[in-house]
Amino acid sequence: MVSGKNILIGIAGGIAAYKTAHLVREFIKAGANVKCIQTPASKEFITPLTLSTLSKNEVFSEFTSDEENPRWNDHVSLGLWADLFIIAPATANTLGKMCQGICDNLLMATYLSAKCPVYFAPAMDLDMYQHPSTKENLNKLKEFGNIIIPAESGELASGLVGEGRMAEPENIYKFICKDLASKLPLKNIKVLVTAGPTYESIDPVRFIGNRSSGKMGCELALNLANRGAEVMLVLGPSAQNPTHNNIIITRVESAEDMYQESVKRYDDCDIVIAAAAVADYTPANKFSEKLKKEQGTPQIEFQETKDILGFMGKTKKSQFLVGFALETNDEIDNAKSKLKRKNLDLIVLNSLNDKGAGFQYDTNKITILTKHNKMFSFELKSKQEVAQDIVNTILSEIDA
Ligand code: CTP
């Protein structure tokens, strides 16, 4: 949820500041980039050296740094750098000043400049936390669009026991991840993705397959999962193994297995992306023992496999159906007729004539055609970027 994100942590002057070191570690462990801003008072409770060592970044506190060669610590660019801003601990004093827009230190100025979501983890003694002015300040900060992480109950630095201690760092971390997940655009959307090749058995040892690596379908599954979708990935024999909490992988081998596993999930999903390179034919009779040379050259009879996407097109209710077409000639016409024949909403065309596109490559070059006769052409890109383009186009077509 936070991997690769820029996280700014503001630390105000309260005893709970010592716990912020653990919070920094939680985010660093999760793969986030972390920068810290301290109020001058907070340095009494935790040193910049500790925070800088853990965050692997310079810690900011004053409007300028380096006395001999003064440099402006630009609160505007710090605020804009952040994808998330967390004030932990948020003391009564800092809450009050932020409510009023007072700007007498770098943390306050950065808060006023930030455009990203801001989380506050209040920390103070129980009577301060219950005081009407604190409550009013917290409510006002909420009205401004900020998010408050409620203080927890327990023993306080004063020796009193009650509500007011800063939420434990792991609870702050979990709160933020849960909050971010609840706001993802594809939350509650279920997507079925088929990916990879299929293997059609001849005998226990041999099969007929194709060169699909499954990369494109797996990148699509990851992109959708990162946007909050629940992804059911039905994956043929492929070395790919996308790991994400929102992806459930079902491994299959043959076209028939892929058909069975996909159809089972069809009624339950909102979007289907059929990225698999499904065999169109399978041996009519599979030999139960390995074929031996002395039996002579085998004569293999083929029969058609079931068309998974074709079946889905025929029985479509409200699902948005996306197919792929890999063509070598008359690409656009062939893709258009496939779109119609399979009753799709959108088709992604890759041409084997484009260098770097199609099976085995890490790149792809696609054209998207929609049932409303729109056509979008894209440059050669990494399959990760192509997945982004495909999902963006699907979402804009669904919204259209
Ligand atoms: N597809 C499928 N089940 C099959 C075959 C294909 O779901 N048994 C899906 C693929 O995943 C792809 C789309 O259908 O999204 C197009 O596949 P393709 O094999 O090119 O389509 P065909 O109708 O078989 O056309 P062609 O004559 O080109 O083989």
Short mmCIF file of C-alpha atoms and ligand atoms in Angstrom, two decimals:
data_model
loop_
_atom_site.label_atom_id
_atom_site.label_comp_id
_atom_site.label_asym_id
_atom_site.label_seq_id
_atom_site.Cartn_x
_atom_site.Cartn_y
_atom_site.Cartn_z
CA MET A 1 0.00 0.00 0.00
CA VAL A 2 2.81 2.44 0.78
CA SER A 3 5.68 0.92 -1.18
CA GLY A 4 7.39 3.58 -3.29
CA LYS A 5 5.33 6.36 -1.74
CA ASN A 6 6.89 9.57 -0.37
CA ILE A 7 6.00 9.89 3.28
CA LEU A 8 6.65 13.01 5.31
CA ILE A 9 6.58 12.56 9.07
CA GLY A 10 6.21 15.66 11.23
CA ILE A 11 7.32 15.33 14.83
CA ALA A 12 6.12 17.75 17.50
CA GLY A 13 7.56 18.17 21.00
CA GLY A 14 6.01 15.49 23.20
CA ILE A 15 7.35 12.42 24.99
CA ALA A 16 5.65 10.15 22.43
CA ALA A 17 8.22 11.43 19.89
CA TYR A 18 10.52 8.57 20.94
CA LYS A 19 7.96 6.15 19.42
CA THR A 20 8.11 7.91 16.05
CA ALA A 21 11.44 6.17 15.42
CA HIS A 22 9.47 2.89 15.18
CA LEU A 23 6.95 4.52 12.87
CA VAL A 24 9.76 5.59 10.52
CA ARG A 25 11.04 2.00 10.53
CA GLU A 26 7.58 0.58 9.71
CA PHE A 27 7.38 2.74 6.59
CA ILE A 28 10.97 2.12 5.53
CA LYS A 29 10.45 -1.65 5.94
CA ALA A 30 7.37 -1.36 3.72
CA GLY A 31 9.47 0.22 0.94
CA ALA A 32 8.36 3.86 1.38
CA ASN A 33 10.64 6.92 1.06
CA VAL A 34 10.56 8.78 4.35
CA LYS A 35 11.59 12.34 5.27
CA CYS A 36 11.18 13.81 8.75
CA ILE A 37 10.49 17.37 9.89
CA GLN A 38 10.97 18.13 13.57
CA THR A 39 9.73 21.08 15.57
CA PRO A 40 12.59 22.61 17.59
CA ALA A 41 10.96 21.37 20.82
CA SER A 42 10.81 17.76 19.61
CA LYS A 43 14.60 17.55 19.54
CA GLU A 44 14.49 17.35 23.36
CA PHE A 45 12.69 13.99 22.95
CA ILE A 46 14.34 12.41 19.92
CA THR A 47 17.48 13.41 18.10
CA PRO A 48 17.67 14.29 14.40
CA LEU A 49 20.51 11.75 14.16
CA THR A 50 18.18 8.88 15.16
CA LEU A 51 15.50 9.93 12.68
CA SER A 52 18.00 10.60 9.92
CA THR A 53 19.68 7.20 10.41
CA LEU A 54 16.34 5.37 10.29
CA SER A 55 14.83 7.37 7.45
CA LYS A 56 18.10 7.39 5.44
CA ASN A 57 17.43 11.07 4.75
CA GLU A 58 18.37 14.49 6.07
CA VAL A 59 16.05 15.65 8.87
CA PHE A 60 14.59 19.15 8.51
CA SER A 61 13.82 21.47 11.39
CA GLU A 62 14.73 25.10 10.60
CA PHE A 63 13.87 27.30 7.63
CA THR A 64 17.56 27.35 6.74
CA SER A 65 20.36 24.89 7.33
CA ASP A 66 24.16 24.96 7.31
CA GLU A 67 25.31 28.10 9.16
CA GLU A 68 28.44 28.67 7.07
CA ASN A 69 26.72 28.26 3.74
CA PRO A 70 23.04 28.90 4.49
CA ARG A 71 20.53 26.95 2.42
CA TRP A 72 16.79 27.43 2.41
CA ASN A 73 14.78 24.38 3.46
CA ASP A 74 11.98 24.84 1.00
CA HIS A 75 8.75 23.98 2.85
CA VAL A 76 6.80 24.29 -0.41
CA SER A 77 8.75 21.60 -2.23
CA LEU A 78 8.78 19.41 0.90
CA GLY A 79 4.99 19.68 1.04
CA LEU A 80 4.64 18.89 -2.65
CA TRP A 81 7.11 15.98 -2.44
CA ALA A 82 4.86 14.16 0.02
CA ASP A 83 2.23 11.61 -1.04
CA LEU A 84 1.23 11.38 2.62
CA PHE A 85 1.96 13.59 5.61
CA ILE A 86 1.75 12.20 9.14
CA ILE A 87 2.02 14.40 12.22
CA ALA A 88 3.07 12.04 15.02
CA PRO A 89 3.04 13.00 17.78
CA ALA A 90 0.60 15.85 17.25
CA THR A 91 0.76 17.76 20.54
CA ALA A 92 -2.03 20.06 21.81
CA ASN A 93 0.14 23.06 20.92
CA THR A 94 0.80 21.87 17.33
CA LEU A 95 -2.86 20.95 16.80
CA GLY A 96 -3.94 24.40 17.98
CA LYS A 97 -1.45 26.20 15.75
CA MET A 98 -2.29 24.11 12.69
CA CYS A 99 -5.98 24.85 13.24
CA GLN A 100 -5.26 28.56 13.16
CA GLY A 101 -2.78 28.48 10.29
CA ILE A 102 0.02 29.78 12.53
CA CYS A 103 3.30 29.38 10.78
CA ASP A 104 6.14 29.90 13.23
CA ASN A 105 8.25 26.85 12.39
CA LEU A 106 9.12 24.69 9.38
CA LEU A 107 6.59 21.97 10.25
CA MET A 108 3.72 24.48 10.32
CA ALA A 109 4.78 26.06 7.02
CA THR A 110 5.09 22.65 5.37
CA TYR A 111 1.64 21.65 6.64
CA LEU A 112 0.14 24.76 5.05
CA SER A 113 1.91 23.95 1.77
CA ALA A 114 1.05 20.24 1.58
CA LYS A 115 -1.61 19.10 -0.85
CA CYS A 116 -1.55 15.40 0.08
CA PRO A 117 -3.70 13.64 2.72
CA VAL A 118 -2.55 14.61 6.25
CA TYR A 119 -2.91 12.25 9.21
CA PHE A 120 -2.70 13.43 12.81
CA ALA A 121 -1.76 11.10 15.68
CA PRO A 122 -2.55 13.19 18.77
CA ALA A 123 -0.57 12.61 21.96
CA MET A 124 -1.10 14.41 25.29
CA ASP A 125 -2.21 13.88 28.84
CA LEU A 126 -5.78 12.72 29.42
CA ASP A 127 -7.22 16.02 30.66
CA MET A 128 -5.61 17.90 27.80
CA TYR A 129 -7.08 15.36 25.36
CA GLN A 130 -10.55 15.76 26.88
CA HIS A 131 -10.37 19.58 26.95
CA PRO A 132 -13.08 21.21 24.80
CA SER A 133 -10.48 23.29 22.97
CA THR A 134 -8.55 20.14 21.94
CA LYS A 135 -11.78 18.46 20.85
CA GLU A 136 -12.78 21.52 18.88
CA ASN A 137 -9.33 21.70 17.26
CA LEU A 138 -9.49 18.02 16.25
CA ASN A 139 -12.97 18.52 14.78
CA LYS A 140 -11.83 21.57 12.89
CA LEU A 141 -8.81 19.74 11.47
CA LYS A 142 -11.18 16.96 10.35
CA GLU A 143 -13.42 19.55 8.69
CA PHE A 144 -10.34 20.79 6.81
CA GLY A 145 -10.12 17.26 5.32
CA ASN A 146 -7.41 15.89 7.59
CA ILE A 147 -7.60 12.41 9.12
CA ILE A 148 -7.32 11.89 12.87
CA ILE A 149 -5.83 8.68 14.25
CA PRO A 150 -7.47 8.45 17.68
CA ALA A 151 -5.21 8.44 20.72
CA GLU A 152 -5.13 5.20 22.71
CA SER A 153 -5.82 4.51 26.38
CA GLY A 154 -3.14 3.46 28.83
CA GLU A 155 -0.54 4.71 31.22
CA LEU A 156 0.55 8.27 30.45
CA ALA A 157 3.86 9.99 31.10
CA SER A 158 2.23 11.86 34.02
CA GLY A 159 1.50 8.55 35.74
CA LEU A 160 -2.22 8.98 35.13
CA VAL A 161 -4.08 6.31 33.23
CA GLY A 162 -6.53 7.18 30.46
CA GLU A 163 -7.02 8.23 26.87
CA GLY A 164 -4.35 10.43 25.31
CA ARG A 165 -1.30 8.35 24.52
CA MET A 166 -0.25 8.34 20.90
CA ALA A 167 -1.46 5.28 18.98
CA GLU A 168 1.27 2.62 18.85
CA PRO A 169 3.41 2.97 15.69
CA GLU A 170 2.20 -0.37 14.27
CA ASN A 171 -1.39 0.77 14.83
CA ILE A 172 -0.71 4.09 13.09
CA TYR A 173 0.82 2.16 10.20
CA LYS A 174 -2.15 -0.26 9.98
CA PHE A 175 -4.67 2.61 10.28
CA ILE A 176 -3.08 4.44 7.34
CA CYS A 177 -2.84 1.32 5.15
CA LYS A 178 -6.49 0.47 5.85
CA ASP A 179 -7.57 4.03 5.15
CA LEU A 180 -5.63 4.10 1.86
CA ALA A 181 -7.09 0.72 0.83
CA SER A 182 -10.63 1.93 1.50
CA LYS A 183 -10.08 4.85 -0.87
CA LEU A 184 -8.67 2.91 -3.83
CA PRO A 185 -10.70 3.50 -7.00
CA LEU A 186 -11.38 -0.17 -7.77
CA LYS A 187 -12.32 -1.19 -4.24
CA ASN A 188 -15.15 -3.79 -4.33
CA ILE A 189 -14.62 -4.41 -8.06
CA LYS A 190 -14.01 -8.06 -9.00
CA VAL A 191 -11.92 -8.81 -12.06
CA LEU A 192 -11.24 -12.16 -13.69
CA VAL A 193 -7.97 -12.28 -15.63
CA THR A 194 -6.87 -15.26 -17.73
CA ALA A 195 -3.17 -15.35 -18.55
CA GLY A 196 -0.37 -17.50 -19.90
CA PRO A 197 -0.33 -20.35 -22.39
CA THR A 198 -2.19 -23.65 -22.15
CA TYR A 199 -0.59 -27.07 -22.54
CA GLU A 200 -2.57 -29.74 -24.35
CA SER A 201 -1.37 -33.23 -23.46
CA ILE A 202 -0.49 -35.76 -26.12
CA ASP A 203 0.77 -38.38 -23.69
CA PRO A 204 2.05 -38.17 -20.06
CA VAL A 205 5.32 -36.64 -21.31
CA ARG A 206 4.48 -34.49 -24.33
CA PHE A 207 2.20 -31.59 -24.92
CA ILE A 208 1.32 -28.95 -27.49
CA GLY A 209 1.77 -25.45 -26.16
CA ASN A 210 2.57 -21.93 -27.28
CA ARG A 211 5.14 -19.25 -26.58
CA SER A 212 3.08 -17.04 -24.26
CA SER A 213 4.99 -16.08 -21.08
CA GLY A 214 1.94 -14.83 -19.16
CA LYS A 215 3.74 -11.51 -18.42
CA MET A 216 1.08 -9.24 -19.94
CA GLY A 217 -1.79 -10.86 -18.02
CA CYS A 218 0.18 -10.86 -14.76
CA GLU A 219 1.05 -7.15 -15.16
CA LEU A 220 -2.66 -6.46 -15.70
CA ALA A 221 -3.52 -8.42 -12.55
CA LEU A 222 -0.96 -6.41 -10.55
CA ASN A 223 -2.12 -3.07 -11.92
CA LEU A 224 -5.75 -3.85 -11.06
CA ALA A 225 -4.83 -5.15 -7.61
CA ASN A 226 -2.81 -2.00 -6.87
CA ARG A 227 -5.94 0.01 -7.64
CA GLY A 228 -7.92 -2.01 -5.09
CA ALA A 229 -9.64 -4.56 -7.34
CA GLU A 230 -10.13 -8.14 -6.19
CA VAL A 231 -8.38 -10.11 -8.91
CA MET A 232 -9.04 -13.76 -9.75
CA LEU A 233 -6.12 -14.77 -11.93
CA VAL A 234 -6.53 -18.03 -13.84
CA LEU A 235 -2.99 -18.70 -14.96
CA GLY A 236 -1.72 -21.30 -17.41
CA PRO A 237 1.77 -22.87 -17.14
CA SER A 238 3.94 -19.78 -16.66
CA ALA A 239 7.02 -18.85 -14.65
CA GLN A 240 5.20 -15.68 -13.50
CA ASN A 241 3.97 -15.57 -9.92
CA PRO A 242 2.53 -12.14 -9.09
CA THR A 243 2.20 -11.73 -5.34
CA HIS A 244 -0.33 -9.26 -4.01
CA ASN A 245 -2.94 -9.50 -1.26
CA ASN A 246 -5.68 -8.72 -3.77
CA ILE A 247 -4.72 -11.45 -6.26
CA ILE A 248 -5.92 -15.04 -5.94
CA ILE A 249 -4.13 -17.28 -8.43
CA THR A 250 -5.62 -20.51 -9.75
CA ARG A 251 -3.08 -22.51 -11.73
CA VAL A 252 -4.36 -24.49 -14.69
CA GLU A 253 -2.77 -26.46 -17.48
CA SER A 254 -5.13 -27.16 -20.37
CA ALA A 255 -7.70 -25.06 -22.22
CA GLU A 256 -10.40 -27.24 -20.68
CA ASP A 257 -9.08 -26.54 -17.12
CA MET A 258 -8.93 -22.82 -17.91
CA TYR A 259 -12.48 -22.92 -19.23
CA GLN A 260 -13.80 -24.71 -16.12
CA GLU A 261 -12.00 -22.44 -13.64
CA SER A 262 -12.92 -19.23 -15.49
CA VAL A 263 -16.58 -20.04 -16.08
CA LYS A 264 -16.96 -20.92 -12.38
CA ARG A 265 -15.96 -17.36 -11.48
CA TYR A 266 -17.70 -15.55 -14.30
CA ASP A 267 -21.05 -14.73 -12.66
CA ASP A 268 -19.25 -13.20 -9.73
CA CYS A 269 -17.14 -10.64 -11.57
CA ASP A 270 -17.53 -7.13 -12.96
CA ILE A 271 -14.72 -7.13 -15.51
CA VAL A 272 -13.08 -9.99 -17.47
CA ILE A 273 -9.74 -9.62 -19.18
CA ALA A 274 -8.90 -12.65 -21.31
CA ALA A 275 -5.17 -12.24 -21.84
CA ALA A 276 -4.43 -15.97 -22.06
CA ALA A 277 -3.16 -17.55 -25.25
CA VAL A 278 -5.58 -20.46 -25.15
CA ALA A 279 -4.99 -23.39 -27.49
CA ASP A 280 -7.65 -23.49 -30.17
CA TYR A 281 -7.17 -27.25 -30.70
CA THR A 282 -6.37 -30.16 -28.40
CA PRO A 283 -5.58 -33.80 -29.21
CA ALA A 284 -8.89 -35.65 -29.44
CA ASN A 285 -7.43 -38.69 -27.68
CA LYS A 286 -4.75 -38.39 -25.04
CA PHE A 287 -2.49 -41.40 -24.78
CA SER A 288 -2.31 -42.72 -21.22
CA GLU A 289 1.16 -44.25 -21.75
CA LYS A 290 4.20 -42.61 -23.27
CA LEU A 291 4.28 -43.10 -27.04
CA LYS A 292 7.24 -45.23 -28.12
CA LYS A 293 9.10 -44.85 -31.39
CA GLU A 294 8.52 -48.51 -32.31
CA GLN A 295 4.79 -47.72 -32.47
CA GLY A 296 5.54 -45.67 -35.59
CA THR A 297 4.83 -42.01 -36.37
CA PRO A 298 1.75 -41.03 -34.35
CA GLN A 299 -1.30 -39.73 -36.14
CA ILE A 300 -2.84 -37.15 -33.86
CA GLU A 301 -6.38 -36.07 -34.41
CA PHE A 302 -7.39 -32.68 -33.05
CA GLN A 303 -10.63 -31.30 -31.77
CA GLU A 304 -11.56 -27.70 -31.04
CA THR A 305 -11.26 -26.41 -27.48
CA LYS A 306 -14.07 -24.47 -25.85
CA ASP A 307 -13.88 -20.75 -26.49
CA ILE A 308 -13.84 -19.28 -22.98
CA LEU A 309 -14.31 -15.68 -24.05
CA GLY A 310 -16.80 -16.67 -26.72
CA PHE A 311 -18.91 -18.41 -24.07
CA MET A 312 -18.70 -15.36 -21.82
CA GLY A 313 -19.76 -13.06 -24.66
CA LYS A 314 -22.82 -15.23 -25.33
CA THR A 315 -23.90 -15.38 -21.69
CA LYS A 316 -22.89 -11.82 -20.75
CA LYS A 317 -25.02 -9.98 -18.20
CA SER A 318 -23.40 -6.75 -17.05
CA GLN A 319 -19.74 -7.78 -17.18
CA PHE A 320 -17.27 -5.63 -19.14
CA LEU A 321 -15.45 -8.05 -21.46
CA VAL A 322 -11.93 -7.48 -22.74
CA GLY A 323 -10.22 -9.76 -25.21
CA PHE A 324 -6.82 -9.88 -26.87
CA ALA A 325 -6.07 -10.42 -30.53
CA LEU A 326 -2.65 -11.40 -31.80
CA GLU A 327 -2.61 -10.96 -35.54
CA THR A 328 -0.11 -11.16 -38.37
CA ASN A 329 -2.18 -9.71 -41.21
CA ASP A 330 -5.22 -7.43 -41.69
CA GLU A 331 -4.75 -6.67 -38.01
CA ILE A 332 -7.43 -4.01 -37.47
CA ASP A 333 -10.10 -5.81 -39.52
CA ASN A 334 -9.40 -9.14 -37.82
CA ALA A 335 -9.48 -7.55 -34.37
CA LYS A 336 -12.72 -5.72 -35.16
CA SER A 337 -14.42 -8.90 -36.31
CA LYS A 338 -13.19 -10.77 -33.18
CA LEU A 339 -14.59 -7.96 -31.01
CA LYS A 340 -17.99 -8.38 -32.66
CA ARG A 341 -17.97 -12.17 -32.89
CA LYS A 342 -17.17 -12.59 -29.19
CA ASN A 343 -19.52 -9.76 -28.08
CA LEU A 344 -16.68 -7.84 -26.37
CA ASP A 345 -16.60 -4.31 -25.02
CA LEU A 346 -12.99 -3.79 -25.94
CA ILE A 347 -10.17 -5.65 -27.66
CA VAL A 348 -6.42 -5.23 -27.31
CA LEU A 349 -4.56 -5.86 -30.51
CA ASN A 350 -0.91 -6.77 -30.72
CA SER A 351 0.66 -7.38 -34.03
CA LEU A 352 3.49 -9.86 -34.45
CA ASN A 353 4.77 -7.49 -37.15
CA ASP A 354 5.76 -4.93 -34.48
CA LYS A 355 9.32 -5.41 -33.24
CA GLY A 356 9.45 -6.01 -29.47
CA ALA A 357 5.74 -6.81 -29.21
CA GLY A 358 3.98 -10.02 -28.29
CA PHE A 359 5.15 -13.27 -26.70
CA GLN A 360 8.28 -13.51 -24.52
CA TYR A 361 9.20 -9.82 -24.71
CA ASP A 362 9.12 -7.45 -21.71
CA THR A 363 7.66 -4.81 -24.01
CA ASN A 364 4.50 -4.59 -26.04
CA LYS A 365 2.90 -2.31 -28.60
CA ILE A 366 -0.84 -2.27 -28.66
CA THR A 367 -3.88 -0.76 -30.30
CA ILE A 368 -7.17 -0.76 -28.42
CA LEU A 369 -10.48 -0.97 -30.25
CA THR A 370 -13.82 -0.50 -28.52
CA LYS A 371 -17.31 -1.62 -29.40
CA HIS A 372 -18.15 2.07 -29.94
CA ASN A 373 -15.61 2.16 -32.79
CA LYS A 374 -13.01 4.12 -30.87
CA MET A 375 -9.39 3.32 -31.58
CA PHE A 376 -6.39 4.14 -29.38
CA SER A 377 -2.83 3.43 -30.53
CA PHE A 378 0.13 3.33 -28.14
CA GLU A 379 3.90 3.39 -28.52
CA LEU A 380 6.16 0.42 -27.68
CA LYS A 381 6.30 0.35 -23.87
CA SER A 382 7.16 -1.97 -20.99
CA LYS A 383 4.38 -4.47 -20.25
CA GLN A 384 3.91 -2.71 -16.90
CA GLU A 385 3.17 0.58 -18.69
CA VAL A 386 0.99 -1.18 -21.26
CA ALA A 387 -1.06 -2.67 -18.39
CA GLN A 388 -1.53 0.86 -17.05
CA ASP A 389 -2.76 2.07 -20.48
CA ILE A 390 -5.15 -0.88 -20.84
CA VAL A 391 -6.66 -0.45 -17.36
CA ASN A 392 -6.98 3.33 -17.83
CA THR A 393 -8.79 2.79 -21.13
CA ILE A 394 -11.13 0.16 -19.60
CA LEU A 395 -12.01 2.53 -16.75
CA SER A 396 -12.63 5.48 -19.02
CA GLU A 397 -14.84 3.32 -21.29
CA ILE A 398 -16.81 2.07 -18.27
CA ASP A 399 -17.30 5.69 -17.13
CA ALA A 400 -18.19 6.92 -20.64
N1 CTP B 1 -9.80 -17.13 -26.15
C1 CTP B 1 -10.51 -17.84 -25.18
N2 CTP B 1 -10.70 -19.19 -25.34
C2 CTP B 1 -10.24 -19.84 -26.41
C3 CTP B 1 -9.51 -19.13 -27.40
C4 CTP B 1 -9.30 -17.78 -27.24
O1 CTP B 1 -10.93 -17.25 -24.20
N3 CTP B 1 -10.43 -21.15 -26.52
C5 CTP B 1 -9.59 -15.69 -25.97
C6 CTP B 1 -8.17 -15.25 -25.83
O2 CTP B 1 -7.79 -15.21 -24.48
C7 CTP B 1 -8.19 -13.88 -26.47
C8 CTP B 1 -9.27 -13.96 -27.51
O3 CTP B 1 -10.07 -15.07 -27.14
O4 CTP B 1 -8.60 -12.88 -25.55
C9 CTP B 1 -8.78 -14.09 -28.93
O5 CTP B 1 -8.18 -15.30 -29.15
P1 CTP B 1 -7.90 -15.95 -30.62
O6 CTP B 1 -7.36 -17.32 -30.38
O7 CTP B 1 -7.05 -15.04 -31.41
O8 CTP B 1 -9.32 -15.93 -31.23
P2 CTP B 1 -9.98 -16.90 -32.22
O9 CTP B 1 -11.42 -16.65 -32.10
O10 CTP B 1 -9.50 -18.28 -31.95
O11 CTP B 1 -9.50 -16.41 -33.65
P3 CTP B 1 -8.33 -16.94 -34.64
O12 CTP B 1 -9.06 -17.30 -35.84
O13 CTP B 1 -7.44 -15.77 -34.82
O14 CTP B 1 -7.62 -18.09 -33.97
#
